[in-house]
């Protein structure tokens, strides 16, 4: 009976987590809440010449000197609308992809911890940022703490695990 309850909790948790993350990345919602890149470009183009200088582009926090140089494909010291839009689109897509990857890692970690029979995984919080997983919460023993870390470290995409689990005394 305990196993079937844990299995049901596992299934419900997995569905809730994946549904939440899927909703967070509804592409229609992203499009509606962001100004089209051409509008952003025109707002930054204070001189009205159809080109962005570094000074103009740097009003967009994405464009540091290094990123501006990467975006300036023709190396003329300015960004035209195509260079701006291409670089910005790639940067936004890369960030969304990273967040999705982190969400998948978090979901897999929670799932694997739920499957572990001797770990009270509902008392463990899992957060992921750029492939680095942080475990926090409480466990019954140092062995459980080490086992949780070992389980999470084996998950594809995990670069590092910071184990902040506390052993109950």
GROMACS .gro file of N, CA and C in nm:
model
  507
    1UNK      N    1   0.082  -0.119   0.000
    1UNK     CA    2   0.000   0.000   0.000
    1UNK      C    3   0.087   0.126   0.000
    2UNK      N    4   0.196   0.126   0.080
    2UNK     CA    5   0.285   0.241   0.085
    2UNK      C    6   0.343   0.270  -0.053
    3UNK      N    7   0.378   0.165  -0.125
    3UNK     CA    8   0.437   0.181  -0.258
    3UNK      C    9   0.338   0.245  -0.354
    4UNK      N   10   0.212   0.203  -0.350
    4UNK     CA   11   0.114   0.260  -0.442
    4UNK      C   12   0.087   0.407  -0.411
    5UNK      N   13   0.091   0.444  -0.285
    5UNK     CA   14   0.073   0.585  -0.248
    5UNK      C   15   0.190   0.666  -0.301
    6UNK      N   16   0.311   0.615  -0.281
    6UNK     CA   17   0.430   0.685  -0.328
    6UNK      C   18   0.427   0.697  -0.481
    7UNK      N   19   0.382   0.591  -0.550
    7UNK     CA   20   0.372   0.594  -0.695
    7UNK      C   21   0.271   0.700  -0.740
    8UNK      N   22   0.156   0.707  -0.671
    8UNK     CA   23   0.056   0.807  -0.704
    8UNK      C   24   0.108   0.948  -0.680
    9UNK      N   25   0.179   0.967  -0.569
    9UNK     CA   26   0.238   1.098  -0.539
    9UNK      C   27   0.339   1.133  -0.647
   10UNK      N   28   0.420   1.036  -0.686
   10UNK     CA   29   0.519   1.056  -0.791
   10UNK      C   30   0.453   1.100  -0.921
   11UNK      N   31   0.351   1.030  -0.961
   11UNK     CA   32   0.281   1.063  -1.085
   11UNK      C   33   0.217   1.202  -1.078
   12UNK      N   34   0.152   1.232  -0.968
   12UNK     CA   35   0.087   1.362  -0.953
   12UNK      C   36   0.188   1.475  -0.953
   13UNK      N   37   0.299   1.453  -0.884
   13UNK     CA   38   0.404   1.556  -0.879
   13UNK      C   39   0.461   1.580  -1.018
   14UNK      N   40   0.490   1.473  -1.088
   14UNK     CA   41   0.546   1.485  -1.223
   14UNK      C   42   0.451   1.561  -1.315
   15UNK      N   43   0.324   1.529  -1.311
   15UNK     CA   44   0.225   1.596  -1.396
   15UNK      C   45   0.216   1.744  -1.361
   16UNK      N   46   0.211   1.775  -1.231
   16UNK     CA   47   0.202   1.915  -1.189
   16UNK      C   48   0.324   1.995  -1.232
   17UNK      N   49   0.440   1.938  -1.213
   17UNK     CA   50   0.564   2.009  -1.246
   17UNK      C   51   0.574   2.032  -1.396
   18UNK      N   52   0.550   1.929  -1.475
   18UNK     CA   53   0.563   1.946  -1.620
   18UNK      C   54   0.455   2.037  -1.674
   19UNK      N   55   0.336   2.035  -1.618
   19UNK     CA   56   0.229   2.124  -1.664
   19UNK      C   57   0.265   2.269  -1.636
   20UNK      N   58   0.317   2.293  -1.517
   20UNK     CA   59   0.355   2.429  -1.478
   20UNK      C   60   0.462   2.483  -1.570
   21UNK      N   61   0.562   2.402  -1.598
   21UNK     CA   62   0.671   2.448  -1.684
   21UNK      C   63   0.624   2.465  -1.827
   22UNK      N   64   0.535   2.382  -1.873
   22UNK     CA   65   0.483   2.398  -2.008
   22UNK      C   66   0.405   2.528  -2.021
   23UNK      N   67   0.327   2.561  -1.919
   23UNK     CA   68   0.252   2.686  -1.923
   23UNK      C   69   0.344   2.807  -1.920
   24UNK      N   70   0.455   2.795  -1.849
   24UNK     CA   71   0.546   2.908  -1.836
   24UNK      C   72   0.608   2.946  -1.970
   25UNK      N   73   0.609   2.854  -2.065
   25UNK     CA   74   0.675   2.881  -2.192
   25UNK      C   75   0.579   2.878  -2.310
   26UNK      N   76   0.457   2.922  -2.288
   26UNK     CA   77   0.359   2.934  -2.395
   26UNK      C   78   0.408   3.043  -2.490
   27UNK      N   79   0.441   3.005  -2.614
   27UNK     CA   80   0.502   3.101  -2.707
   27UNK      C   81   0.408   3.214  -2.743
   28UNK      N   82   0.278   3.191  -2.746
   28UNK     CA   83   0.185   3.300  -2.775
   28UNK      C   84   0.192   3.405  -2.666
   29UNK      N   85   0.204   3.359  -2.541
   29UNK     CA   86   0.213   3.453  -2.429
   29UNK      C   87   0.341   3.535  -2.439
   30UNK      N   88   0.451   3.472  -2.477
   30UNK     CA   89   0.577   3.545  -2.491
   30UNK      C   90   0.564   3.650  -2.599
   31UNK      N   91   0.506   3.615  -2.713
   31UNK     CA   92   0.491   3.710  -2.822
   31UNK      C   93   0.403   3.828  -2.783
   32UNK      N   94   0.294   3.800  -2.710
   32UNK     CA   95   0.201   3.906  -2.674
   32UNK      C   96   0.260   4.004  -2.572
   33UNK      N   97   0.348   3.954  -2.485
   33UNK     CA   98   0.402   4.038  -2.379
   33UNK      C   99   0.531   4.108  -2.417
   34UNK      N  100   0.586   4.083  -2.534
   34UNK     CA  101   0.708   4.148  -2.576
   34UNK      C  102   0.681   4.230  -2.701
   35UNK      N  103   0.744   4.347  -2.706
   35UNK     CA  104   0.732   4.427  -2.827
   35UNK      C  105   0.807   4.354  -2.938
   36UNK      N  106   0.755   4.356  -3.060
   36UNK     CA  107   0.828   4.294  -3.169
   36UNK      C  108   0.967   4.358  -3.179
   37UNK      N  109   1.063   4.280  -3.227
   37UNK     CA  110   1.201   4.328  -3.231
   37UNK      C  111   1.216   4.453  -3.318
   38UNK      N  112   1.136   4.465  -3.422
   38UNK     CA  113   1.147   4.585  -3.506
   38UNK      C  114   1.105   4.710  -3.427
   39UNK      N  115   1.004   4.696  -3.343
   39UNK     CA  116   0.961   4.808  -3.259
   39UNK      C  117   1.069   4.843  -3.158
   40UNK      N  118   1.129   4.740  -3.097
   40UNK     CA  119   1.239   4.764  -3.002
   40UNK      C  120   1.354   4.835  -3.073
   41UNK      N  121   1.386   4.788  -3.192
   41UNK     CA  122   1.496   4.849  -3.269
   41UNK      C  123   1.467   4.997  -3.293
   42UNK      N  124   1.347   5.026  -3.340
   42UNK     CA  125   1.309   5.166  -3.371
   42UNK      C  126   1.311   5.255  -3.246
   43UNK      N  127   1.273   5.199  -3.132
   43UNK     CA  128   1.278   5.276  -3.008
   43UNK      C  129   1.422   5.307  -2.966
   44UNK      N  130   1.513   5.216  -2.994
   44UNK     CA  131   1.654   5.237  -2.959
   44UNK      C  132   1.724   5.331  -3.057
   45UNK      N  133   1.675   5.336  -3.181
   45UNK     CA  134   1.738   5.417  -3.286
   45UNK      C  135   1.702   5.565  -3.268
   46UNK      N  136   1.770   5.628  -3.172
   46UNK     CA  137   1.741   5.768  -3.138
   46UNK      C  138   1.775   5.863  -3.254
   47UNK      N  139   1.877   5.829  -3.332
   47UNK     CA  140   1.918   5.916  -3.443
   47UNK      C  141   1.826   5.901  -3.564
   48UNK      N  142   1.749   5.793  -3.570
   48UNK     CA  143   1.656   5.772  -3.681
   48UNK      C  144   1.723   5.737  -3.813
   49UNK      N  145   1.848   5.690  -3.807
   49UNK     CA  146   1.920   5.659  -3.931
   49UNK      C  147   1.909   5.512  -3.973
   50UNK      N  148   1.832   5.433  -3.899
   50UNK     CA  149   1.816   5.291  -3.934
   50UNK      C  150   1.932   5.206  -3.888
   51UNK      N  151   2.021   5.263  -3.807
   51UNK     CA  152   2.135   5.191  -3.753
   51UNK      C  153   2.148   5.221  -3.604
   52UNK      N  154   2.199   5.124  -3.530
   52UNK     CA  155   2.223   5.145  -3.388
   52UNK      C  156   2.371   5.156  -3.361
   53UNK      N  157   2.411   5.266  -3.298
   53UNK     CA  158   2.548   5.278  -3.251
   53UNK      C  159   2.557   5.196  -3.123
   54UNK      N  160   2.678   5.176  -3.072
   54UNK     CA  161   2.691   5.104  -2.945
   54UNK      C  162   2.615   5.176  -2.834
   55UNK      N  163   2.623   5.308  -2.833
   55UNK     CA  164   2.556   5.388  -2.730
   55UNK      C  165   2.405   5.362  -2.734
   56UNK      N  166   2.348   5.362  -2.853
   56UNK     CA  167   2.204   5.336  -2.866
   56UNK      C  168   2.171   5.192  -2.826
   57UNK      N  169   2.247   5.096  -2.877
   57UNK     CA  170   2.220   4.954  -2.850
   57UNK      C  171   2.237   4.921  -2.703
   58UNK      N  172   2.328   4.990  -2.635
   58UNK     CA  173   2.355   4.958  -2.495
   58UNK      C  174   2.239   4.996  -2.403
   59UNK      N  175   2.140   5.067  -2.454
   59UNK     CA  176   2.019   5.092  -2.376
   59UNK      C  177   1.943   4.962  -2.353
   60UNK      N  178   1.965   4.863  -2.440
   60UNK     CA  179   1.913   4.727  -2.422
   60UNK      C  180   2.020   4.654  -2.340
   61UNK      N  181   1.987   4.608  -2.222
   61UNK     CA  182   2.084   4.548  -2.131
   61UNK      C  183   2.159   4.429  -2.191
   62UNK      N  184   2.102   4.366  -2.291
   62UNK     CA  185   2.168   4.252  -2.356
   62UNK      C  186   2.298   4.293  -2.424
   63UNK      N  187   2.303   4.414  -2.477
   63UNK     CA  188   2.415   4.453  -2.562
   63UNK      C  189   2.529   4.519  -2.485
   64UNK      N  190   2.616   4.434  -2.432
   64UNK     CA  191   2.743   4.480  -2.376
   64UNK      C  192   2.836   4.502  -2.495
   65UNK      N  193   2.955   4.556  -2.471
   65UNK     CA  194   3.050   4.578  -2.581
   65UNK      C  195   3.081   4.447  -2.653
   66UNK      N  196   3.104   4.343  -2.576
   66UNK     CA  197   3.138   4.213  -2.635
   66UNK      C  198   3.023   4.159  -2.721
   67UNK      N  199   2.902   4.168  -2.669
   67UNK     CA  200   2.785   4.117  -2.744
   67UNK      C  201   2.756   4.205  -2.866
   68UNK      N  202   2.775   4.336  -2.850
   68UNK     CA  203   2.756   4.427  -2.964
   68UNK      C  204   2.852   4.389  -3.076
   69UNK      N  205   2.977   4.362  -3.040
   69UNK     CA  206   3.077   4.323  -3.141
   69UNK      C  207   3.039   4.193  -3.210
   70UNK      N  208   2.985   4.097  -3.135
   70UNK     CA  209   2.941   3.970  -3.194
   70UNK      C  210   2.823   3.992  -3.289
   71UNK      N  211   2.732   4.080  -3.250
   71UNK     CA  212   2.613   4.106  -3.330
   71UNK      C  213   2.646   4.183  -3.458
   72UNK      N  214   2.754   4.262  -3.455
   72UNK     CA  215   2.795   4.345  -3.568
   72UNK      C  216   2.866   4.258  -3.673
   73UNK      N  217   2.786   4.184  -3.747
   73UNK     CA  218   2.839   4.086  -3.842
   73UNK      C  219   2.926   4.151  -3.950
   74UNK      N  220   2.885   4.266  -4.001
   74UNK     CA  221   2.962   4.330  -4.108
   74UNK      C  222   3.075   4.420  -4.057
   75UNK      N  223   3.092   4.423  -3.926
   75UNK     CA  224   3.202   4.495  -3.861
   75UNK      C  225   3.214   4.642  -3.902
   76UNK      N  226   3.096   4.709  -3.912
   76UNK     CA  227   3.098   4.851  -3.948
   76UNK      C  228   3.077   4.942  -3.827
   77UNK      N  229   3.071   4.884  -3.708
   77UNK     CA  230   3.056   4.963  -3.586
   77UNK      C  231   2.913   5.001  -3.554
   78UNK      N  232   2.818   4.949  -3.632
   78UNK     CA  233   2.676   4.975  -3.608
   78UNK      C  234   2.598   4.845  -3.629
   79UNK      N  235   2.476   4.844  -3.579
   79UNK     CA  236   2.387   4.731  -3.603
   79UNK      C  237   2.270   4.777  -3.687
   80UNK      N  238   2.247   4.705  -3.797
   80UNK     CA  239   2.124   4.733  -3.870
   80UNK      C  240   2.013   4.647  -3.807
   81UNK      N  241   1.892   4.664  -3.855
   81UNK     CA  242   1.779   4.594  -3.792
   81UNK      C  243   1.795   4.443  -3.799
   82UNK      N  244   1.849   4.392  -3.909
   82UNK     CA  245   1.866   4.247  -3.923
   82UNK      C  246   1.970   4.195  -3.823
   83UNK      N  247   2.082   4.265  -3.809
   83UNK     CA  248   2.185   4.222  -3.713
   83UNK      C  249   2.130   4.224  -3.570
   84UNK      N  250   2.058   4.330  -3.538
   84UNK     CA  251   1.999   4.343  -3.404
   84UNK      C  252   1.900   4.229  -3.378
   85UNK      N  253   1.808   4.210  -3.472
   85UNK     CA  254   1.702   4.109  -3.455
   85UNK      C  255   1.758   3.968  -3.450
   86UNK      N  256   1.853   3.938  -3.536
   86UNK     CA  257   1.912   3.804  -3.540
   86UNK      C  258   1.982   3.773  -3.408
   87UNK      N  259   2.065   3.865  -3.361
   87UNK     CA  260   2.139   3.840  -3.237
   87UNK      C  261   2.044   3.831  -3.117
   88UNK      N  262   1.950   3.922  -3.111
   88UNK     CA  263   1.856   3.926  -2.997
   88UNK      C  264   1.771   3.798  -2.995
   89UNK      N  265   1.722   3.754  -3.110
   89UNK     CA  266   1.641   3.631  -3.117
   89UNK      C  267   1.719   3.511  -3.068
   90UNK      N  268   1.844   3.499  -3.113
   90UNK     CA  269   1.927   3.386  -3.070
   90UNK      C  270   1.950   3.390  -2.920
   91UNK      N  271   1.975   3.507  -2.866
   91UNK     CA  272   2.000   3.520  -2.721
   91UNK      C  273   1.876   3.483  -2.640
   92UNK      N  274   1.760   3.528  -2.684
   92UNK     CA  275   1.635   3.497  -2.614
   92UNK      C  276   1.608   3.347  -2.621
   93UNK      N  277   1.625   3.288  -2.740
   93UNK     CA  278   1.602   3.144  -2.757
   93UNK      C  279   1.698   3.062  -2.672
   94UNK      N  280   1.823   3.106  -2.663
   94UNK     CA  281   1.922   3.036  -2.582
   94UNK      C  282   1.882   3.038  -2.435
   95UNK      N  283   1.832   3.151  -2.387
   95UNK     CA  284   1.790   3.163  -2.248
   95UNK      C  285   1.668   3.075  -2.220
   96UNK      N  286   1.572   3.075  -2.310
   96UNK     CA  287   1.453   2.991  -2.292
   96UNK      C  288   1.494   2.844  -2.290
   97UNK      N  289   1.585   2.807  -2.378
   97UNK     CA  290   1.633   2.669  -2.383
   97UNK      C  291   1.701   2.630  -2.252
   98UNK      N  292   1.782   2.722  -2.195
   98UNK     CA  293   1.850   2.694  -2.069
   98UNK      C  294   1.748   2.674  -1.957
   99UNK      N  295   1.647   2.758  -1.953
   99UNK     CA  296   1.545   2.747  -1.848
   99UNK      C  297   1.469   2.615  -1.861
  100UNK      N  298   1.437   2.576  -1.983
  100UNK     CA  299   1.369   2.449  -2.005
  100UNK      C  300   1.459   2.334  -1.961
  101UNK      N  301   1.588   2.339  -1.999
  101UNK     CA  302   1.682   2.235  -1.957
  101UNK      C  303   1.688   2.225  -1.805
  102UNK      N  304   1.696   2.339  -1.736
  102UNK     CA  305   1.699   2.340  -1.590
  102UNK      C  306   1.570   2.281  -1.533
  103UNK      N  307   1.458   2.312  -1.594
  103UNK     CA  308   1.329   2.258  -1.547
  103UNK      C  309   1.324   2.107  -1.562
  104UNK      N  310   1.378   2.057  -1.672
  104UNK     CA  311   1.381   1.912  -1.695
  104UNK      C  312   1.470   1.845  -1.590
  105UNK      N  313   1.586   1.903  -1.563
  105UNK     CA  314   1.676   1.848  -1.461
  105UNK      C  315   1.607   1.845  -1.325
  106UNK      N  316   1.542   1.954  -1.288
  106UNK     CA  317   1.472   1.961  -1.159
  106UNK      C  318   1.364   1.854  -1.151
  107UNK      N  319   1.287   1.838  -1.258
  107UNK     CA  320   1.180   1.738  -1.261
  107UNK      C  321   1.237   1.597  -1.247
  108UNK      N  322   1.344   1.569  -1.322
  108UNK     CA  323   1.406   1.436  -1.314
  108UNK      C  324   1.463   1.411  -1.175
  109UNK      N  325   1.524   1.513  -1.116
  109UNK     CA  326   1.581   1.497  -0.982
  109UNK      C  327   1.472   1.465  -0.881
  110UNK      N  328   1.362   1.538  -0.887
  110UNK     CA  329   1.251   1.513  -0.794
  110UNK      C  330   1.193   1.373  -0.815
  111UNK      N  331   1.183   1.334  -0.941
  111UNK     CA  332   1.130   1.201  -0.973
  111UNK      C  333   1.222   1.092  -0.917
  112UNK      N  334   1.351   1.104  -0.939
  112UNK     CA  335   1.446   1.003  -0.891
  112UNK      C  336   1.449   0.998  -0.738
  113UNK      N  337   1.441   1.113  -0.674
  113UNK     CA  338   1.439   1.114  -0.528
  113UNK      C  339   1.310   1.051  -0.474
  114UNK      N  340   1.199   1.072  -0.543
  114UNK     CA  341   1.073   1.008  -0.502
  114UNK      C  342   1.081   0.856  -0.516
  115UNK      N  343   1.152   0.811  -0.616
  115UNK     CA  344   1.166   0.666  -0.638
  115UNK      C  345   1.254   0.599  -0.533
  116UNK      N  346   1.346   0.673  -0.475
  116UNK     CA  347   1.435   0.616  -0.374
  116UNK      C  348   1.353   0.581  -0.251
  117UNK      N  349   1.351   0.453  -0.216
  117UNK     CA  350   1.263   0.405  -0.110
  117UNK      C  351   1.303   0.454   0.029
  118UNK      N  352   1.431   0.475   0.052
  118UNK     CA  353   1.474   0.509   0.187
  118UNK      C  354   1.501   0.658   0.207
  119UNK      N  355   1.454   0.741   0.114
  119UNK     CA  356   1.470   0.886   0.129
  119UNK      C  357   1.332   0.951   0.136
  120UNK      N  358   1.312   1.032   0.237
  120UNK     CA  359   1.185   1.106   0.249
  120UNK      C  360   1.198   1.230   0.161
  121UNK      N  361   1.173   1.211   0.032
  121UNK     CA  362   1.201   1.314  -0.068
  121UNK      C  363   1.107   1.433  -0.063
  122UNK      N  364   0.993   1.420   0.000
  122UNK     CA  365   0.902   1.533   0.008
  122UNK      C  366   0.955   1.642   0.101
  123UNK      N  367   1.061   1.610   0.175
  123UNK     CA  368   1.125   1.708   0.263
  123UNK      C  369   1.251   1.766   0.199
  124UNK      N  370   1.270   1.737   0.069
  124UNK     CA  371   1.387   1.786  -0.003
  124UNK      C  372   1.343   1.881  -0.113
  125UNK      N  373   1.403   1.997  -0.115
  125UNK     CA  374   1.377   2.096  -0.220
  125UNK      C  375   1.488   2.086  -0.324
  126UNK      N  376   1.450   2.096  -0.451
  126UNK     CA  377   1.547   2.087  -0.560
  126UNK      C  378   1.533   2.211  -0.647
  127UNK      N  379   1.643   2.281  -0.669
  127UNK     CA  380   1.646   2.396  -0.758
  127UNK      C  381   1.763   2.379  -0.854
  128UNK      N  382   1.745   2.424  -0.978
  128UNK     CA  383   1.851   2.410  -1.078
  128UNK      C  384   1.870   2.543  -1.150
  129UNK      N  385   1.997   2.579  -1.170
  129UNK     CA  386   2.031   2.699  -1.246
  129UNK      C  387   2.156   2.668  -1.327
  130UNK      N  388   2.143   2.676  -1.458
  130UNK     CA  389   2.253   2.647  -1.551
  130UNK      C  390   2.317   2.511  -1.525
  131UNK      N  391   2.233   2.413  -1.496
  131UNK     CA  392   2.281   2.277  -1.475
  131UNK      C  393   2.334   2.249  -1.336
  132UNK      N  394   2.340   2.350  -1.251
  132UNK     CA  395   2.386   2.330  -1.113
  132UNK      C  396   2.264   2.312  -1.023
  133UNK      N  397   2.263   2.201  -0.950
  133UNK     CA  398   2.148   2.165  -0.868
  133UNK      C  399   2.179   2.195  -0.722
  134UNK      N  400   2.081   2.257  -0.656
  134UNK     CA  401   2.092   2.283  -0.512
  134UNK      C  402   1.987   2.199  -0.441
  135UNK      N  403   2.034   2.117  -0.349
  135UNK     CA  404   1.944   2.037  -0.266
  135UNK      C  405   1.935   2.104  -0.130
  136UNK      N  406   1.814   2.122  -0.079
  136UNK     CA  407   1.797   2.178   0.055
  136UNK      C  408   1.681   2.108   0.123
  137UNK      N  409   1.678   2.119   0.253
  137UNK     CA  410   1.573   2.054   0.331
  137UNK      C  411   1.635   1.968   0.439
  138UNK      N  412   1.560   1.867   0.483
  138UNK     CA  413   1.604   1.785   0.595
  138UNK      C  414   1.598   1.638   0.560
  139UNK      N  415   1.698   1.563   0.609
  139UNK     CA  416   1.701   1.416   0.593
  139UNK      C  417   1.733   1.355   0.729
  140UNK      N  418   1.711   1.225   0.738
  140UNK     CA  419   1.726   1.154   0.866
  140UNK      C  420   1.872   1.123   0.901
  141UNK      N  421   1.960   1.111   0.801
  141UNK     CA  422   2.097   1.070   0.832
  141UNK      C  423   2.195   1.124   0.729
  142UNK      N  424   2.322   1.117   0.763
  142UNK     CA  425   2.428   1.158   0.671
  142UNK      C  426   2.429   1.067   0.548
  143UNK      N  427   2.394   0.941   0.569
  143UNK     CA  428   2.389   0.846   0.457
  143UNK      C  429   2.281   0.886   0.356
  144UNK      N  430   2.166   0.930   0.406
  144UNK     CA  431   2.058   0.977   0.317
  144UNK      C  432   2.101   1.102   0.242
  145UNK      N  433   2.171   1.191   0.311
  145UNK     CA  434   2.221   1.313   0.249
  145UNK      C  435   2.315   1.278   0.133
  146UNK      N  436   2.408   1.188   0.157
  146UNK     CA  437   2.503   1.146   0.054
  146UNK      C  438   2.432   1.074  -0.060
  147UNK      N  439   2.333   0.990  -0.028
  147UNK     CA  440   2.261   0.916  -0.131
  147UNK      C  441   2.182   1.011  -0.221
  148UNK      N  442   2.119   1.112  -0.162
  148UNK     CA  443   2.042   1.209  -0.242
  148UNK      C  444   2.135   1.280  -0.340
  149UNK      N  445   2.250   1.319  -0.293
  149UNK     CA  446   2.347   1.386  -0.380
  149UNK      C  447   2.392   1.294  -0.493
  150UNK      N  448   2.420   1.169  -0.459
  150UNK     CA  449   2.465   1.071  -0.558
  150UNK      C  450   2.359   1.048  -0.665
  151UNK      N  451   2.234   1.038  -0.623
  151UNK     CA  452   2.123   1.017  -0.716
  151UNK      C  453   2.113   1.133  -0.815
  152UNK      N  454   2.117   1.254  -0.762
  152UNK     CA  455   2.101   1.373  -0.846
  152UNK      C  456   2.221   1.393  -0.938
  153UNK      N  457   2.339   1.364  -0.890
  153UNK     CA  458   2.461   1.384  -0.970
  153UNK      C  459   2.462   1.298  -1.096
  154UNK      N  460   2.392   1.185  -1.095
  154UNK     CA  461   2.390   1.093  -1.210
  154UNK      C  462   2.295   1.138  -1.322
  155UNK      N  463   2.213   1.238  -1.296
  155UNK     CA  464   2.113   1.281  -1.394
  155UNK      C  465   2.181   1.355  -1.508
  156UNK      N  466   2.140   1.321  -1.630
  156UNK     CA  467   2.197   1.385  -1.749
  156UNK      C  468   2.175   1.536  -1.744
  157UNK      N  469   2.282   1.611  -1.772
  157UNK     CA  470   2.274   1.756  -1.774
  157UNK      C  471   2.318   1.823  -1.646
  158UNK      N  472   2.332   1.746  -1.538
  158UNK     CA  473   2.375   1.803  -1.410
  158UNK      C  474   2.525   1.827  -1.416
  159UNK      N  475   2.564   1.953  -1.394
  159UNK     CA  476   2.706   1.990  -1.396
  159UNK      C  477   2.767   1.984  -1.256
  160UNK      N  478   2.687   2.017  -1.156
  160UNK     CA  479   2.734   2.016  -1.017
  160UNK      C  480   2.615   2.005  -0.924
  161UNK      N  481   2.642   1.956  -0.804
  161UNK     CA  482   2.537   1.947  -0.701
  161UNK      C  483   2.589   2.015  -0.575
  162UNK      N  484   2.512   2.113  -0.528
  162UNK     CA  485   2.542   2.175  -0.399
  162UNK      C  486   2.445   2.113  -0.300
  163UNK      N  487   2.500   2.035  -0.210
  163UNK     CA  488   2.417   1.963  -0.114
  163UNK      C  489   2.406   2.043   0.015
  164UNK      N  490   2.294   2.112   0.030
  164UNK     CA  491   2.268   2.192   0.151
  164UNK      C  492   2.167   2.123   0.242
  165UNK      N  493   2.154   1.991   0.226
  165UNK     CA  494   2.061   1.917   0.311
  165UNK      C  495   2.113   1.916   0.454
  166UNK      N  496   2.022   1.927   0.548
  166UNK     CA  497   2.055   1.924   0.690
  166UNK      C  498   2.011   1.790   0.748
  167UNK      N  499   2.097   1.732   0.829
  167UNK     CA  500   2.063   1.606   0.896
  167UNK      C  501   1.990   1.641   1.025
  168UNK      N  502   1.870   1.584   1.041
  168UNK     CA  503   1.792   1.606   1.164
  168UNK      C  504   1.863   1.540   1.280
  169UNK      N  505   1.869   1.610   1.393
  169UNK     CA  506   1.933   1.548   1.510
  169UNK      C  507   1.835   1.516   1.617
   0.00000   0.00000   0.00000
